[in-house]
Coordinates of C-alpha atoms in Angstrom, one line a residue:
Chain A
X4 CA 38.8 -15.2 -42.0
X5 CA 36.8 -14.0 -45.0
X6 CA 33.1 -13.9 -44.3
X7 CA 32.3 -14.8 -47.9
X8 CA 34.2 -16.1 -50.9
X9 CA 32.6 -16.8 -54.2
X10 CA 34.7 -18.4 -57.0
X11 CA 33.6 -18.7 -60.7
X12 CA 29.9 -18.8 -59.7
X13 CA 27.7 -19.5 -62.7
X14 CA 24.0 -20.1 -63.0
X15 CA 22.1 -20.5 -66.3
X16 CA 18.4 -19.7 -66.8
X17 CA 16.6 -20.0 -70.1
X18 CA 16.5 -16.2 -70.4
X19 CA 19.3 -15.0 -68.1
X20 CA 22.8 -16.1 -67.1
X21 CA 24.9 -15.1 -64.1
X22 CA 28.4 -15.7 -65.3
X23 CA 31.6 -16.4 -63.6
X24 CA 31.2 -14.3 -60.5
X25 CA 34.3 -13.9 -58.2
X26 CA 33.9 -12.0 -54.9
X27 CA 35.5 -11.8 -51.5
X28 CA 34.0 -10.2 -48.4
X29 CA 36.6 -9.9 -45.6
X30 CA 35.6 -9.9 -42.0
X31 CA 34.7 -6.5 -40.5
X32 CA 33.7 -5.1 -43.9
X33 CA 30.6 -4.1 -45.8
X34 CA 30.3 -4.9 -49.5
X35 CA 27.7 -3.1 -51.5
X36 CA 26.3 -4.8 -54.5
X37 CA 25.2 -2.3 -57.2
X38 CA 23.3 -3.2 -60.4
X39 CA 20.3 -2.2 -62.5
X40 CA 16.9 -4.1 -62.3
X41 CA 17.5 -7.6 -63.4
X42 CA 21.3 -7.4 -63.2
X43 CA 21.3 -10.5 -61.0
X44 CA 21.7 -9.1 -57.5
X45 CA 18.8 -11.1 -56.0
X46 CA 19.9 -14.2 -57.9
X47 CA 23.4 -13.9 -56.7
X48 CA 22.1 -13.6 -53.0
X49 CA 19.8 -16.6 -53.5
X50 CA 22.7 -18.6 -55.0
X51 CA 24.8 -17.7 -51.9
X52 CA 22.1 -19.0 -49.6
X53 CA 21.6 -22.0 -51.9
X54 CA 17.9 -21.1 -52.3
X55 CA 18.8 -21.4 -56.1
X56 CA 21.4 -24.0 -56.9
X57 CA 24.5 -23.1 -58.8
X58 CA 25.6 -24.7 -62.0
X59 CA 29.3 -24.1 -61.4
X60 CA 31.7 -22.6 -59.0
X61 CA 32.0 -22.5 -55.2
X62 CA 30.5 -20.4 -52.4
X63 CA 32.2 -20.4 -49.0
X64 CA 30.3 -18.7 -46.1
X65 CA 32.1 -18.2 -42.8
X66 CA 34.7 -20.8 -43.9
X67 CA 32.2 -23.5 -44.9
X68 CA 31.0 -24.5 -48.3
X69 CA 27.3 -23.5 -48.8
X70 CA 26.3 -27.0 -49.7
X71 CA 27.6 -28.6 -46.5
X72 CA 25.0 -28.4 -43.7
X73 CA 24.2 -24.8 -44.7
X74 CA 21.3 -24.7 -42.2
X75 CA 23.8 -24.9 -39.4
X76 CA 25.9 -22.0 -40.9
X77 CA 22.6 -20.1 -41.2
X78 CA 22.5 -19.8 -37.5
X79 CA 25.2 -17.2 -38.0
X80 CA 23.6 -15.4 -41.0
X81 CA 20.9 -12.7 -40.9
X82 CA 19.0 -12.3 -44.1
X83 CA 16.6 -9.8 -45.5
X84 CA 15.3 -10.8 -48.9
X85 CA 13.7 -8.4 -51.4
X86 CA 10.3 -9.8 -50.2
X87 CA 10.0 -10.6 -46.5
X88 CA 8.2 -13.9 -46.5
X89 CA 6.3 -13.6 -43.2
X90 CA 2.6 -15.0 -43.4
X91 CA 0.1 -12.2 -43.8
X92 CA -1.9 -13.1 -40.6
X93 CA 1.2 -13.1 -38.3
X94 CA 2.0 -10.2 -35.9
X95 CA 5.5 -9.3 -34.7
X96 CA 4.9 -11.0 -31.4
X97 CA 4.1 -14.4 -33.1
X98 CA 7.1 -13.9 -35.4
X99 CA 9.3 -13.4 -32.3
X100 CA 8.1 -16.7 -30.8
X101 CA 8.7 -18.7 -34.0
X102 CA 12.2 -17.1 -34.4
X103 CA 13.0 -17.8 -30.7
X104 CA 12.6 -21.6 -31.6
X105 CA 14.5 -21.1 -34.8
X106 CA 17.8 -19.4 -33.7
X107 CA 19.9 -20.8 -30.9
X108 CA 21.1 -17.2 -30.0
X109 CA 17.9 -15.5 -30.4
X110 CA 17.8 -12.5 -28.0
X111 CA 14.2 -11.7 -27.1
X112 CA 15.2 -8.5 -25.3
X113 CA 17.0 -7.2 -28.2
X114 CA 14.2 -8.1 -30.6
X115 CA 11.8 -6.2 -28.4
X116 CA 14.2 -3.2 -28.2
X117 CA 14.6 -3.2 -32.0
X118 CA 10.9 -3.4 -32.6
X119 CA 10.5 -0.3 -30.4
X120 CA 13.5 1.5 -32.0
X121 CA 12.1 0.8 -35.6
X122 CA 8.6 1.7 -34.5
X123 CA 7.0 -1.6 -35.5
X124 CA 3.5 -2.4 -34.3
X125 CA 3.6 -5.6 -32.2
X126 CA 0.0 -6.9 -32.4
X127 CA -1.1 -5.7 -35.9
X128 CA -1.0 -8.4 -38.6
X129 CA 1.7 -8.3 -41.2
X130 CA -0.8 -7.8 -44.1
X131 CA -1.5 -4.3 -42.7
X132 CA 2.1 -3.2 -42.8
X133 CA 3.5 -0.9 -45.5
X134 CA 6.3 -2.1 -47.6
X135 CA 8.7 -0.1 -45.4
X136 CA 7.3 -1.5 -42.2
X137 CA 7.6 -5.1 -43.6
X138 CA 11.3 -4.4 -44.5
X139 CA 11.9 -3.0 -41.1
X140 CA 10.5 -6.2 -39.5
X141 CA 12.7 -8.2 -41.8
X142 CA 15.8 -6.2 -40.7
X143 CA 14.8 -6.6 -37.0
X144 CA 14.6 -10.4 -37.4
X145 CA 17.9 -10.5 -39.2
X146 CA 19.6 -8.6 -36.4
X147 CA 18.0 -10.1 -33.3
X148 CA 19.9 -13.4 -33.2
X149 CA 23.2 -11.5 -33.4
X150 CA 24.5 -12.9 -36.6
X151 CA 28.1 -12.8 -37.9
X152 CA 27.2 -12.1 -41.5
X153 CA 24.3 -10.0 -42.7
X154 CA 22.9 -10.3 -46.2
X155 CA 20.5 -7.6 -47.2
X156 CA 18.7 -7.6 -50.5
X157 CA 17.1 -4.2 -51.3
X158 CA 16.5 -3.8 -47.6
X159 CA 16.6 0.0 -47.7
X160 CA 14.0 0.4 -50.4
X161 CA 10.7 1.6 -49.1
X162 CA 12.3 3.0 -45.9
X163 CA 12.0 6.7 -45.1
X164 CA 15.3 8.7 -44.9
X165 CA 15.2 8.7 -41.1
X166 CA 14.8 5.0 -40.7
X167 CA 17.4 4.5 -43.5
X168 CA 19.8 6.6 -41.5
X169 CA 19.2 4.6 -38.4
X170 CA 19.8 1.4 -40.2
X171 CA 23.0 2.7 -41.7
X172 CA 24.2 3.6 -38.1
X173 CA 23.2 0.1 -37.0
X174 CA 25.2 -1.5 -39.9
X175 CA 28.2 0.6 -39.1
X176 CA 28.0 -0.4 -35.4
X177 CA 27.5 -4.1 -36.5
X178 CA 30.7 -4.1 -38.6
X179 CA 32.8 -2.6 -35.8
X180 CA 33.4 -6.2 -34.7
X181 CA 36.1 -7.7 -36.9
X182 CA 34.1 -11.0 -37.0
X183 CA 31.1 -9.3 -38.5
X184 CA 30.5 -8.6 -42.2
X185 CA 27.6 -7.4 -44.4
X186 CA 26.7 -7.8 -48.0
X187 CA 24.2 -5.2 -49.0
X188 CA 22.4 -4.8 -52.3
X189 CA 20.6 -1.6 -53.0
X190 CA 19.3 0.7 -55.7
X191 CA 19.9 3.6 -53.4
X192 CA 23.7 4.0 -54.3
X193 CA 24.1 7.0 -52.1
X194 CA 23.5 4.7 -49.0
X195 CA 26.1 2.3 -50.3
X196 CA 28.5 5.1 -50.9
X197 CA 28.1 6.2 -47.2
X198 CA 28.4 2.8 -45.8
X199 CA 30.4 0.3 -47.8
X200 CA 34.1 -0.6 -47.7
X201 CA 33.8 -2.5 -50.9
X202 CA 31.7 -2.0 -54.0
X203 CA 30.7 -4.6 -56.6
X204 CA 29.1 -3.7 -59.9
X205 CA 26.8 -6.3 -61.4
X206 CA 25.5 -5.7 -64.9
X207 CA 23.5 -8.1 -67.0
X208 CA 24.7 -11.0 -64.9
X209 CA 28.3 -10.1 -65.1
X210 CA 30.5 -8.7 -62.4
X211 CA 32.1 -5.6 -63.9
X212 CA 34.3 -4.8 -61.0
X213 CA 34.8 -5.4 -57.3
X214 CA 37.0 -2.8 -55.6
X215 CA 37.6 -1.0 -52.3
X216 CA 35.4 2.0 -52.4
X217 CA 38.2 4.6 -51.6
X218 CA 40.4 3.0 -54.2
X219 CA 37.6 3.2 -56.8
X220 CA 37.0 6.9 -56.0
X221 CA 40.8 7.6 -56.3
X222 CA 41.2 5.7 -59.5
X223 CA 38.4 6.9 -61.6
X224 CA 37.3 10.4 -62.3
X225 CA 35.2 12.7 -64.5
X226 CA 36.7 14.6 -67.4
X227 CA 34.7 17.4 -69.1
X228 CA 36.0 18.0 -72.7
X229 CA 35.1 18.2 -76.3
X230 CA 34.7 15.3 -78.6
X231 CA 38.1 16.1 -80.3
X232 CA 40.0 16.2 -77.0
X233 CA 38.4 12.9 -76.0
X234 CA 39.5 11.3 -79.2
X235 CA 43.1 12.4 -78.5
X236 CA 43.1 10.5 -75.2
X237 CA 44.4 7.0 -74.9
X238 CA 41.4 4.7 -75.5
X239 CA 42.2 2.4 -72.5
X240 CA 41.8 5.4 -70.2
X241 CA 38.2 6.2 -71.3
X242 CA 35.7 3.8 -69.7
X243 CA 32.5 5.5 -70.5
X244 CA 31.1 8.8 -71.7
X245 CA 28.0 11.0 -71.9
X246 CA 27.5 13.4 -74.7
X247 CA 25.7 16.6 -73.8
X248 CA 25.1 20.0 -75.7
X249 CA 28.2 21.4 -74.0
X250 CA 30.6 18.7 -74.9
X251 CA 31.4 15.3 -73.5
X252 CA 31.6 14.0 -69.9
X253 CA 33.9 11.0 -69.8
X254 CA 34.7 8.5 -67.1
X255 CA 38.4 8.0 -67.1
X256 CA 41.0 5.9 -65.4
X257 CA 43.4 8.5 -63.8
X258 CA 46.2 6.0 -63.9
X259 CA 46.2 5.8 -67.7
X260 CA 46.2 9.6 -68.1
X261 CA 48.9 12.3 -67.7
X262 CA 48.5 14.3 -64.5
X263 CA 47.9 17.6 -66.4
X264 CA 44.3 17.0 -67.2
X265 CA 41.6 18.5 -64.9
X266 CA 39.9 15.3 -63.8
X267 CA 37.1 15.7 -61.2
X268 CA 36.1 13.2 -58.6
X269 CA 33.2 10.9 -59.5
X270 CA 30.5 9.4 -57.3
X271 CA 29.6 5.7 -57.2
X272 CA 26.3 6.2 -58.9
X273 CA 27.8 8.3 -61.7
X274 CA 30.5 5.7 -62.0
X275 CA 28.1 2.9 -62.4
X276 CA 25.9 4.7 -64.9
X277 CA 28.9 5.7 -67.1
X278 CA 30.5 2.2 -66.9
X279 CA 27.3 0.5 -68.1
X280 CA 26.3 3.1 -70.6
X281 CA 26.3 1.8 -74.1
X282 CA 27.8 4.8 -76.0
X283 CA 31.5 4.2 -75.5
Chain B
X14 CA 11.2 -28.5 -36.3
X15 CA 9.5 -26.9 -33.3
X16 CA 9.6 -23.5 -35.0
X17 CA 8.0 -24.8 -38.1
X18 CA 5.3 -26.6 -36.2
X19 CA 4.5 -23.5 -34.2
X20 CA 4.5 -21.4 -37.4
X21 CA 2.0 -23.8 -39.1
X22 CA 0.0 -24.0 -35.9
X23 CA -0.5 -20.2 -36.0
X24 CA -1.4 -20.4 -39.6
X25 CA -3.9 -23.2 -39.2
X26 CA -5.5 -21.3 -36.3
X27 CA -5.9 -18.1 -38.3
X28 CA -6.6 -19.4 -41.8
X29 CA -8.0 -22.9 -41.7
X30 CA -10.2 -23.2 -38.7
X31 CA -13.3 -22.8 -40.9
X32 CA -12.2 -25.8 -43.0
X33 CA -12.1 -27.9 -40.0
X34 CA -15.4 -26.6 -38.7
X35 CA -16.9 -27.5 -42.1
X36 CA -15.4 -31.0 -41.9
X37 CA -16.8 -31.5 -38.4
X38 CA -20.2 -30.4 -39.5
X39 CA -20.1 -32.8 -42.5
X40 CA -19.1 -35.7 -40.4
X41 CA -22.1 -35.1 -38.1
X42 CA -24.7 -35.1 -41.0
X43 CA -25.1 -38.9 -41.1
X44 CA -26.6 -38.6 -37.6
X45 CA -29.7 -37.0 -39.2
X46 CA -31.0 -40.0 -41.1
X47 CA -30.3 -43.6 -41.9
X48 CA -30.1 -42.9 -45.6
X49 CA -27.4 -40.2 -45.1
X50 CA -25.6 -42.7 -42.8
X51 CA -25.0 -45.0 -45.8
X52 CA -23.3 -42.2 -47.8
X53 CA -19.6 -42.6 -47.9
X54 CA -18.9 -39.0 -48.6
X55 CA -19.6 -38.0 -45.0
X56 CA -16.8 -40.4 -44.0
X57 CA -14.2 -39.6 -46.7
X58 CA -14.5 -35.8 -47.0
X59 CA -13.5 -34.9 -43.4
X60 CA -10.5 -37.3 -43.6
X61 CA -9.4 -35.8 -46.9
X62 CA -9.5 -32.3 -45.3
X63 CA -7.2 -33.6 -42.6
X64 CA -4.7 -35.3 -44.9
X65 CA -4.8 -32.4 -47.3
X66 CA -3.8 -29.9 -44.7
X67 CA -0.2 -29.9 -45.7
X68 CA -1.3 -29.2 -49.3
X69 CA -3.1 -26.0 -48.1
X70 CA -0.2 -25.0 -46.0
X71 CA 2.2 -25.3 -48.8
X72 CA 0.0 -23.2 -51.0
X73 CA -0.1 -20.6 -48.2
X74 CA 3.7 -20.7 -47.9
X75 CA 4.0 -20.1 -51.6
X76 CA 1.5 -17.2 -51.4
X77 CA 3.4 -15.5 -48.7
X78 CA 6.8 -16.4 -50.1
X79 CA 7.6 -18.2 -46.8
X80 CA 8.9 -21.0 -48.9
X81 CA 11.8 -18.9 -50.1
X82 CA 12.3 -17.1 -46.8
X83 CA 12.4 -20.4 -45.0
X84 CA 15.4 -21.4 -47.1
X85 CA 17.2 -18.3 -45.8
X86 CA 16.5 -19.4 -42.3
X87 CA 18.3 -22.2 -40.5
X88 CA 15.9 -25.0 -41.5
X89 CA 17.2 -27.7 -43.8
X90 CA 15.0 -28.6 -46.7
X91 CA 14.6 -32.2 -45.4
X92 CA 13.3 -30.6 -42.1
X93 CA 10.8 -28.4 -43.9
X94 CA 9.4 -31.4 -45.8
X95 CA 9.4 -33.7 -42.9
X96 CA 7.4 -31.2 -40.9
X97 CA 4.7 -31.0 -43.6
X98 CA 4.4 -34.9 -43.6
X99 CA 4.1 -34.8 -39.8
X100 CA 1.4 -32.1 -40.0
X101 CA -0.5 -34.1 -42.6
X102 CA -0.3 -37.2 -40.6
X103 CA -1.4 -35.6 -37.3
X104 CA -4.3 -33.8 -38.9
X105 CA -5.2 -36.9 -40.8
X106 CA -5.2 -39.1 -37.7
X107 CA -7.3 -36.5 -35.7
X108 CA -9.8 -36.3 -38.6
X109 CA -10.1 -40.1 -38.9
X110 CA -10.5 -40.4 -35.1
X111 CA -13.2 -37.8 -35.2
X112 CA -15.0 -39.4 -38.1
X113 CA -14.9 -42.9 -36.3
X114 CA -16.5 -41.3 -33.2
X115 CA -19.2 -39.8 -35.4
X116 CA -19.7 -43.0 -37.3
X117 CA -19.8 -45.1 -34.1
X118 CA -22.4 -42.8 -32.8
X119 CA -24.4 -43.0 -36.0
X120 CA -24.2 -46.9 -36.2
X121 CA -25.2 -47.0 -32.6
X122 CA -28.2 -44.7 -33.2
X123 CA -29.5 -46.7 -36.1
X124 CA -28.7 -50.1 -34.5
X125 CA -25.8 -51.4 -36.6
X126 CA -22.8 -50.9 -34.4
X127 CA -20.0 -53.3 -34.9
X128 CA -16.4 -53.0 -33.7
X129 CA -15.1 -54.8 -36.8
X130 CA -16.8 -52.2 -39.0
X131 CA -15.2 -49.4 -37.1
X132 CA -11.8 -51.2 -37.3
X133 CA -12.1 -51.7 -41.1
X134 CA -13.2 -48.0 -41.5
X135 CA -10.1 -46.9 -39.5
X136 CA -7.8 -49.0 -41.6
X137 CA -9.1 -47.8 -45.0
X138 CA -9.6 -44.2 -44.0
X139 CA -6.2 -43.8 -42.4
X140 CA -4.3 -45.7 -45.1
X141 CA -6.3 -44.1 -47.9
X142 CA -5.5 -40.6 -46.4
X143 CA -1.8 -41.6 -46.2
X144 CA -1.8 -42.5 -49.9
X145 CA -3.3 -39.1 -50.7
X146 CA -0.5 -37.5 -48.8
X147 CA 2.1 -39.8 -50.4
X148 CA 0.8 -38.6 -53.9
X149 CA 0.6 -34.9 -53.6
X150 CA 3.9 -34.2 -51.5
X151 CA 6.3 -35.5 -54.1
X152 CA 4.4 -33.7 -56.9
X153 CA 4.5 -30.3 -55.1
X154 CA 8.2 -30.9 -54.4
X155 CA 9.1 -31.9 -57.9
X156 CA 7.2 -29.3 -59.9
X157 CA 6.9 -26.6 -57.3
X158 CA 3.6 -25.7 -55.6
X159 CA 2.2 -23.6 -58.5
X160 CA 2.5 -26.4 -61.1
X161 CA 2.4 -29.3 -58.6
X162 CA -1.1 -28.6 -57.5
X163 CA -2.5 -28.9 -61.0
X164 CA -0.5 -32.0 -61.8
X165 CA -1.9 -33.5 -58.4
X166 CA -5.4 -32.5 -59.3
X167 CA -5.2 -34.2 -62.7
X168 CA -3.5 -37.4 -61.3
X169 CA -5.9 -37.6 -58.5
X170 CA -8.9 -37.7 -60.9
X171 CA -7.1 -40.4 -63.1
X172 CA -6.4 -42.5 -60.0
X173 CA -9.8 -42.2 -58.5
X174 CA -11.4 -43.3 -61.8
X175 CA -8.9 -46.3 -62.0
X176 CA -9.6 -47.2 -58.4
X177 CA -13.4 -47.1 -58.8
X178 CA -13.1 -49.2 -62.0
X179 CA -10.9 -51.7 -60.2
X180 CA -13.1 -52.0 -57.1
X181 CA -16.2 -52.3 -59.4
X182 CA -14.5 -55.0 -61.4
X183 CA -13.3 -56.8 -58.3
X184 CA -16.8 -56.6 -56.6
X185 CA -18.4 -58.2 -59.7
X186 CA -15.6 -60.8 -60.1
X187 CA -15.2 -61.8 -56.5
X188 CA -17.5 -63.0 -53.7
X189 CA -18.0 -60.4 -50.9
X190 CA -15.4 -61.9 -48.4
X191 CA -12.7 -62.2 -51.1
X192 CA -13.4 -58.7 -52.3
X193 CA -12.9 -57.3 -48.8
X194 CA -9.8 -59.3 -48.3
X195 CA -8.3 -58.1 -51.7
X196 CA -9.2 -54.6 -50.9
X197 CA -7.5 -55.0 -47.5
X198 CA -4.4 -56.3 -49.2
X199 CA -4.4 -53.5 -51.7
X200 CA -3.8 -51.0 -48.9
X201 CA -1.3 -53.0 -47.1
X202 CA 1.8 -51.5 -48.8
X203 CA 0.7 -48.0 -47.7
X204 CA 3.5 -47.5 -45.1
X205 CA 6.1 -48.4 -47.7
X206 CA 4.5 -46.1 -50.2
X207 CA 4.4 -43.3 -47.6
X208 CA 8.2 -43.8 -46.8
X209 CA 9.2 -43.8 -50.4
X210 CA 7.1 -40.7 -51.0
X211 CA 8.8 -38.9 -48.0
X212 CA 12.2 -39.9 -49.4
X213 CA 11.4 -38.7 -52.9
X214 CA 9.9 -35.5 -51.7
X215 CA 13.1 -34.6 -49.8
X216 CA 15.2 -35.4 -52.9
X217 CA 13.0 -33.4 -55.2
X218 CA 12.7 -30.5 -52.9
X219 CA 16.4 -30.4 -52.3
X220 CA 16.9 -29.9 -56.1
X221 CA 14.1 -27.3 -56.6
X222 CA 15.2 -23.7 -57.4
X223 CA 13.0 -21.5 -55.2
X224 CA 12.1 -18.0 -56.1
X225 CA 14.0 -18.2 -59.4

């Protein structure tokens, strides 16, 4: 069963529009959502959770439409939003007591273990936490009821490299189970590159592509050449370019090129930047 | 709903204890003199604080972004709103009960204690408070907390002025007994208004885009 299916999802705001998003997240996989600030990543996540209501399309979470008794489906979803909405005066112990009454499968022992593993103070109020510690608490809450689907919105931002690494390990462990899946949006593309099975590029409210990460890295490459050489290439093969004093760095689709050219591998971050760069 | 009640209980204990202490102090002021005992403010203010508690809690939820986070947790929107009504009603009932105890004491002290007066006060204070709750909740749910609080403030002033004008008009036009009876009848539909307000609040909140 797919953990998440989004079909033709559309939402119009006066100054922004999320258009016709189609996305599938199979069970046992991690999908990374990449996009610049304001691309619509948080909006997409809020639409999935029906925090913002869609204008068009369908969203199916764990086999159920997100408008049908979603609060019951949310028992199986762990969420970290870009701002963890815990009241300032609460401490981690009080949060644990509230969540124990919230989730049927809340595991107090696991919560305690995660608090210790992520080094979160238990009796200090939330307002004294740094952004990183707030995020860590959000992540612990999202994991402690043993969800089937994790939705993390910019959850790695503000975390130091050690904690980020520990979180990536936890996520890998989490998706070992075929019934588990995760949707992760992040600015730190290197994390997503290490972690994800699928990558989705969101740019100005439009989904540019969704593809298996390995296939993406296989299909696209970087070609260093001169402007004249670039013009000689088939136009459908060139997806983006960057001009520098030494020539041109072009993002190319390997399948549309002859095998003779020296196309180098491209990273996800570079791929996204070149795909969204305006000077094609 | 237990989780939401516990969360709000923690919030009240940490953030709003002083408001209740202030309300308790205000309700005890009439004990000081007979002139103060005739001032209705000491009756009405503590009850308003009680019935307004959900208003403060919704503001706090907005401030901490709990309102958005709660929608990512397994609480339905209807449950979130119903819990706020329940909190408002419980806090209002406690405030009214406290005020009545203080008023009973005051009346007893100055020699004017009557059970009928206490009963009438209970009726008007509790139903009046319920009307207050019935007014602000749908507005907060329709416009969102940020805008809703100003719309509520404006409407409250307008309605209070209208109510004062109406009661002044009635007190001149009607003999005392008829005036009391008319005022009594005016508050009778309160439970229906409260029910309608609860229904509308759930509908409005269900349609609200949070954190957009």
